Amino acid sequence: PPLAAAVAWLVVSHHRLPVIPSFNAEGTQQWLGQRASHWDERWLKEPLALVRHTWNELPQAHTDAEALPYWQAAAPLPVVDKQWRRQAARVAGGLQALPDRDRRWLDNPYVMHLARLSLMLADHHYSSLSSDAPERVQVHTDSPLHANTDKQGKLKQTLLEHLLGVTRDAGLVAHALPGFERHLPCLANHRGLRKRSAHPRFAWQDKAADAAAGLREECLKRGGFIINMASTGCGKTLANARILYALSDPQRGMRATYALGLRTLTLQTGRSYRNDLHLRDDELAIRVGGSASRALFEYHEQQAEASGSASIQDLIEEDSHILYEGNTSQHPLLSRALHDPDIRNLLSAPLLVCTVDHMVPATESLRAGRQIAPMLRLMSADLVLDELDDYDLNDMPALARLVHWAGMLGSRVVLSSATLPPSLVTGMYLAYCAGRRLYRQNRGEPGAANIEADIPCLWTDEYGVQVAQVDGKTFEYQHLQFVERRATQLRKAVPPRRAQLLPLAIKAKRREQQHAEFAPHVRDACLRLHDAHHQVDPASGKQASFGLVRMANIGPLFEVAQALYAQGAPEGVRIHLCVYHARFPLLQRSAIEAMLDAAFNRRGDANAVFQQPAIRSALDAHPEPRHIFVVLASPVCEVGRDWDADWAVAEPSSLRSLIQLAGRVQRHRGQPPAEPNLLVFDTNLRHFANAQADKPAFLRPGYEKAGLYPGRKRLQLSSHRLADLLRPGELDPLNALPRIQPRPSNEWKTRLSLSDLEQARTALSLLPQRALTDGPLAAIDQDQAFVGWKYPHAALIGVLPQQQPFRQQTLQMTTLVFLPEEDGERLRLHRVEEAASRHADSQRILIDQSLRTDVTLHVGPGISPWGRFDLMALLEDQAAHSGDSLDHCAQRFTTVEVPDSPTGWRWHPLLGFTA
């Protein structure tokens, strides 16, 4: 019966969603939640049809005698107790009285997932109650059956009490769910969010806020989907808050969640809101997940302010505003939810700035507890997704499921990025629309007209605003109309970035020799760009320029850096080289980023850069007249860094990465160049490594996919020379137009065009493909994002997070840490091994001599390190600042994630780690 099936699913799933057993090539079952190698279309169409007792279980060998006790009850179950039967009869009577009790409840994701939420929260809360908590149910039983134990392992709640208590609390929570958000703190009457922009550059925000205010009533009824495509430096972050504030009920105020992809960007955005809007800790919460990252961010911020190199200018004047604090202590749901500090931290503040990893567990977590807080946040605050197109395509399914649930749980959604491809925006709109339809079926006015009603949409950028009520069929047309107007304006602007191809020929066959041969090409490109784009230091009269060299992968970067040091610089030139990638100890990487953030902050006085301590000392220490400051970086330089370089050199991976890198050139100053300020090698190093094989070169990172036979090669490029793959105007000028305004899909030539390939991959990921939705379903690819909203019933089991995990690590990784010897004189390398049980501590295994190889760096004439970051000195400074011991600081701040390597890792303080 439908009701019995719904109740059974709640019982089975409330601790963990059912996951498919997965086996390796030897037939051994892998850990729960590992991607399964086989496929069954019923996982999507009939997700509960295949659930068996073997799901969520790791097989254990046992004898019949060992199994027998599990089939013999230790005492009569609570079902024979009068108190339990009385409660069960009362609940059953209520269910019998339902007018539509025979409806297929499992077909209603909204009802089922909120019922599960109520049960999870009630179970979580009741289990946490202490022995003397007044909320505990008083029962009289001598049954030895217990539900749980306390932290000391002592029996805590009898099974009868636990079942009755959870039943009571689940009912209270479920009845309190509708409208609970009205009892949470809100940000109201905020003058900074209402005030008109004083600077003409930000006047577009006023138009966007006015348009949002005009949509307020419609959005309250029917949801809202907002796209903010304003260019860098136009104030998108503040504009997003103003738009959502204008959409909110002015009597209550706003609640919003700003979700970002990177910890550093999250901290920067949180700081921006805190300073610009004068928000206190109870009004703005910042959650990044890495306490060490946040501590180092704040440390370098304090150092910059103490040295006078940080200037924080308020965008709005000090204002008084109201924090509507709500009433949570007596609320049946909130009093239980906010009892847990983790839920309270994510739920209470009106404005939450967090990494998206805090929100995706709403749909991705297989274990129950981690879903509660993000689900409640989605039900009570609007959602901003920042720079959505920066994520890997394999992460799009999880993000589409998040947007789908934002619609289903009642949020409005803002997508904020200047480089959003149309298929990405359309795919996310379809996910939101499908979710909002489920919300209306359960919470809106009755009738098909309301369920199928158009969704209010708003597009905005620095040139204007567009508003429309659209459905799934008209959205893409409306979006392309907006993009056409934006593209017209972008073509009129004088471009601050011009790119040019640089031919690359490498004759060596061995990879190490190829990397050494590549280094002179890099140096020559830097010299050419310096001559065209340098400044003159007013104090010394010396030339100086600041540039980025972007490489695709860390392994080759490490060896190219060695070769650059060895070859040195021509006479009269001094190269200052800084290597930057993710495989430095956290403390070192943070110090490198702090130095580069200061050097590449080119706002205000054009000569201020020469007063930076590291720059000034480098110029004064070397007599050469031409100084080139170079950052040799992995793709981490493309996103999350607010840098303004004079020029850049790129080893290509994709057109998207080139556009992102270009955003770090003339980012603050916006000065149009007379000559190209970005040189792009016409192929990459992987092309030469694969020279004798028909293999993709623009992947990891990149959009190419290998095809096993000719019919599957449509996503594999026929050439890896950009001269063959780029159309006129895609490099000079280099801007977002190829991303935001592609050719019509029927003109795409995915084997001949880098841009068409990227658009096709994005469309295949985000948009439903007819061949995949009619007839039998083939196994889903890891990047097929539309599946989650096309088959919402699949969320009854854990198949989609299992088959399409968020941020899946393709490499097996190892954590290393430098720890001081007992005398504190030297740091030695250890490998961190996770404990076998969650109650035990992880182990630090000394590998300093067995698996660490120190690289000898040969330094030629005319080249020096840009910045010296001695790990021990940095650690001592951090210990003095925090007051913690050297060992404690080392365990917290000197960790680094590296790929597994049985032969160990190479290391140099200036180059980081590589396998």
PDB file of C-alpha atoms in Angstrom, residues 631-746:
ATOM      1  CA  VAL A 631      54.903  34.034 -11.483  1.00  0.00           C
ATOM      2  CA  LEU A 632      55.147  30.518 -12.923  1.00  0.00           C
ATOM      3  CA  ALA A 633      51.785  29.091 -11.920  1.00  0.00           C
ATOM      4  CA  SER A 634      49.421  26.191 -12.347  1.00  0.00           C
ATOM      5  CA  PRO A 635      45.733  26.877 -13.191  1.00  0.00           C
ATOM      6  CA  VAL A 636      45.172  28.001  -9.562  1.00  0.00           C
ATOM      7  CA  CYS A 637      46.143  31.481 -10.799  1.00  0.00           C
ATOM      8  CA  GLU A 638      43.084  31.651 -13.076  1.00  0.00           C
ATOM      9  CA  VAL A 639      40.311  31.833 -10.504  1.00  0.00           C
ATOM     10  CA  GLY A 640      39.901  33.303  -7.063  1.00  0.00           C
ATOM     11  CA  ARG A 641      42.818  35.766  -7.340  1.00  0.00           C
ATOM     12  CA  ASP A 642      42.068  39.472  -7.645  1.00  0.00           C
ATOM     13  CA  TRP A 643      45.283  40.178  -9.553  1.00  0.00           C
ATOM     14  CA  ASP A 644      46.237  42.771 -12.154  1.00  0.00           C
ATOM     15  CA  ALA A 645      49.323  41.723 -14.133  1.00  0.00           C
ATOM     16  CA  ASP A 646      51.007  43.648 -16.927  1.00  0.00           C
ATOM     17  CA  TRP A 647      51.058  40.607 -19.185  1.00  0.00           C
ATOM     18  CA  ALA A 648      50.664  36.820 -19.292  1.00  0.00           C
ATOM     19  CA  VAL A 649      51.958  33.758 -21.123  1.00  0.00           C
ATOM     20  CA  ALA A 650      49.772  30.668 -21.445  1.00  0.00           C
ATOM     21  CA  GLU A 651      50.232  27.001 -22.134  1.00  0.00           C
ATOM     22  CA  PRO A 652      46.687  26.390 -23.447  1.00  0.00           C
ATOM     23  CA  SER A 653      44.098  23.948 -22.162  1.00  0.00           C
ATOM     24  CA  SER A 654      40.802  25.542 -23.204  1.00  0.00           C
ATOM     25  CA  LEU A 655      39.384  28.812 -24.398  1.00  0.00           C
ATOM     26  CA  ARG A 656      37.655  29.180 -21.019  1.00  0.00           C
ATOM     27  CA  SER A 657      40.988  29.048 -19.182  1.00  0.00           C
ATOM     28  CA  LEU A 658      42.486  31.633 -21.561  1.00  0.00           C
ATOM     29  CA  ILE A 659      39.562  33.981 -20.874  1.00  0.00           C
ATOM     30  CA  GLN A 660      39.964  33.438 -17.137  1.00  0.00           C
ATOM     31  CA  LEU A 661      43.712  34.094 -17.310  1.00  0.00           C
ATOM     32  CA  ALA A 662      43.093  37.226 -19.390  1.00  0.00           C
ATOM     33  CA  GLY A 663      40.893  38.444 -16.528  1.00  0.00           C
ATOM     34  CA  ARG A 664      44.105  38.722 -14.456  1.00  0.00           C
ATOM     35  CA  VAL A 665      45.709  41.134 -16.954  1.00  0.00           C
ATOM     36  CA  GLN A 666      44.857  44.854 -16.662  1.00  0.00           C
ATOM     37  CA  ARG A 667      42.100  43.800 -14.270  1.00  0.00           C
ATOM     38  CA  HIS A 668      42.229  46.977 -12.155  1.00  0.00           C
ATOM     39  CA  ARG A 669      43.731  49.560 -14.500  1.00  0.00           C
ATOM     40  CA  GLY A 670      41.915  48.592 -17.714  1.00  0.00           C
ATOM     41  CA  GLN A 671      44.479  50.288 -19.951  1.00  0.00           C
ATOM     42  CA  PRO A 672      44.186  49.270 -23.631  1.00  0.00           C
ATOM     43  CA  PRO A 673      47.519  47.922 -24.945  1.00  0.00           C
ATOM     44  CA  ALA A 674      49.181  49.003 -28.190  1.00  0.00           C
ATOM     45  CA  GLU A 675      50.585  45.480 -28.603  1.00  0.00           C
ATOM     46  CA  PRO A 676      49.347  42.053 -27.462  1.00  0.00           C
ATOM     47  CA  ASN A 677      49.698  41.611 -23.707  1.00  0.00           C
ATOM     48  CA  LEU A 678      48.952  37.881 -23.644  1.00  0.00           C
ATOM     49  CA  LEU A 679      50.990  35.354 -25.613  1.00  0.00           C
ATOM     50  CA  VAL A 680      49.499  31.888 -26.083  1.00  0.00           C
ATOM     51  CA  PHE A 681      51.583  28.935 -27.205  1.00  0.00           C
ATOM     52  CA  ASP A 682      49.817  27.353 -30.142  1.00  0.00           C
ATOM     53  CA  THR A 683      49.791  23.932 -28.466  1.00  0.00           C
ATOM     54  CA  ASN A 684      50.618  22.375 -25.102  1.00  0.00           C
ATOM     55  CA  LEU A 685      53.208  19.991 -23.732  1.00  0.00           C
ATOM     56  CA  ARG A 686      50.793  17.055 -23.678  1.00  0.00           C
ATOM     57  CA  HIS A 687      50.614  17.333 -27.481  1.00  0.00           C
ATOM     58  CA  PHE A 688      54.320  16.494 -27.732  1.00  0.00           C
ATOM     59  CA  ALA A 689      54.036  13.708 -25.143  1.00  0.00           C
ATOM     60  CA  ASN A 690      51.253  12.154 -27.261  1.00  0.00           C
ATOM     61  CA  ALA A 691      52.856  12.970 -30.612  1.00  0.00           C
ATOM     62  CA  GLN A 692      52.845   9.368 -31.832  1.00  0.00           C
ATOM     63  CA  ALA A 693      49.337   8.532 -30.617  1.00  0.00           C
ATOM     64  CA  ASP A 694      45.846   9.594 -31.578  1.00  0.00           C
ATOM     65  CA  LYS A 695      45.044  10.893 -28.111  1.00  0.00           C
ATOM     66  CA  PRO A 696      43.453  14.063 -26.711  1.00  0.00           C
ATOM     67  CA  ALA A 697      45.848  16.808 -25.615  1.00  0.00           C
ATOM     68  CA  PHE A 698      43.464  19.410 -24.204  1.00  0.00           C
ATOM     69  CA  LEU A 699      42.224  17.496 -21.164  1.00  0.00           C
ATOM     70  CA  ARG A 700      42.966  17.360 -17.434  1.00  0.00           C
ATOM     71  CA  PRO A 701      42.386  20.300 -17.614  1.00  0.00           C
ATOM     72  CA  GLY A 702      40.373  20.780 -20.809  1.00  0.00           C
ATOM     73  CA  TYR A 703      37.237  19.677 -22.641  1.00  0.00           C
ATOM     74  CA  GLU A 704      38.489  16.942 -24.957  1.00  0.00           C
ATOM     75  CA  LYS A 705      37.211  13.383 -24.550  1.00  0.00           C
ATOM     76  CA  ALA A 706      38.852  10.353 -26.107  1.00  0.00           C
ATOM     77  CA  GLY A 707      36.836   8.361 -28.620  1.00  0.00           C
ATOM     78  CA  LEU A 708      37.477   4.639 -28.943  1.00  0.00           C
ATOM     79  CA  TYR A 709      36.253   4.475 -32.547  1.00  0.00           C
ATOM     80  CA  PRO A 710      35.453   7.060 -35.278  1.00  0.00           C
ATOM     81  CA  GLY A 711      31.792   7.517 -34.324  1.00  0.00           C
ATOM     82  CA  ARG A 712      32.783   8.515 -30.767  1.00  0.00           C
ATOM     83  CA  LYS A 713      35.522  10.961 -31.742  1.00  0.00           C
ATOM     84  CA  ARG A 714      33.222  13.975 -32.132  1.00  0.00           C
ATOM     85  CA  LEU A 715      34.547  15.335 -28.816  1.00  0.00           C
ATOM     86  CA  GLN A 716      38.183  14.729 -29.767  1.00  0.00           C
ATOM     87  CA  LEU A 717      39.905  17.481 -31.749  1.00  0.00           C
ATOM     88  CA  SER A 718      41.418  16.617 -35.117  1.00  0.00           C
ATOM     89  CA  SER A 719      44.327  19.025 -34.509  1.00  0.00           C
ATOM     90  CA  HIS A 720      46.032  20.379 -31.422  1.00  0.00           C
ATOM     91  CA  ARG A 721      47.366  23.553 -33.017  1.00  0.00           C
ATOM     92  CA  LEU A 722      45.355  26.593 -31.992  1.00  0.00           C
ATOM     93  CA  ALA A 723      45.954  28.175 -35.393  1.00  0.00           C
ATOM     94  CA  ASP A 724      43.656  25.439 -36.722  1.00  0.00           C
ATOM     95  CA  LEU A 725      41.150  25.594 -33.839  1.00  0.00           C
ATOM     96  CA  LEU A 726      40.480  29.304 -33.272  1.00  0.00           C
ATOM     97  CA  ARG A 727      38.345  31.544 -35.447  1.00  0.00           C
ATOM     98  CA  PRO A 728      39.303  35.151 -36.274  1.00  0.00           C
ATOM     99  CA  GLY A 729      38.490  37.482 -33.397  1.00  0.00           C
ATOM    100  CA  GLU A 730      38.604  34.853 -30.646  1.00  0.00           C
ATOM    101  CA  LEU A 731      42.064  35.963 -29.439  1.00  0.00           C
ATOM    102  CA  ASP A 732      42.392  39.602 -30.460  1.00  0.00           C
ATOM    103  CA  PRO A 733      40.619  40.972 -28.532  1.00  0.00           C
ATOM    104  CA  LEU A 734      40.383  38.257 -25.894  1.00  0.00           C
ATOM    105  CA  ASN A 735      37.097  38.616 -23.996  1.00  0.00           C
ATOM    106  CA  ALA A 736      34.099  36.586 -22.873  1.00  0.00           C
ATOM    107  CA  LEU A 737      32.191  36.727 -26.180  1.00  0.00           C
ATOM    108  CA  PRO A 738      33.148  33.214 -27.389  1.00  0.00           C
ATOM    109  CA  ARG A 739      31.810  31.860 -24.068  1.00  0.00           C
ATOM    110  CA  ILE A 740      28.582  33.827 -23.752  1.00  0.00           C
ATOM    111  CA  GLN A 741      27.582  34.098 -27.431  1.00  0.00           C
ATOM    112  CA  PRO A 742      28.440  30.878 -29.274  1.00  0.00           C
ATOM    113  CA  ARG A 743      27.441  29.996 -32.792  1.00  0.00           C
ATOM    114  CA  PRO A 744      24.089  28.184 -33.270  1.00  0.00           C
ATOM    115  CA  SER A 745      24.445  24.547 -32.235  1.00  0.00           C
ATOM    116  CA  ASN A 746      23.672  23.277 -35.744  1.00  0.00           C
TER     117      ASN A 746
END
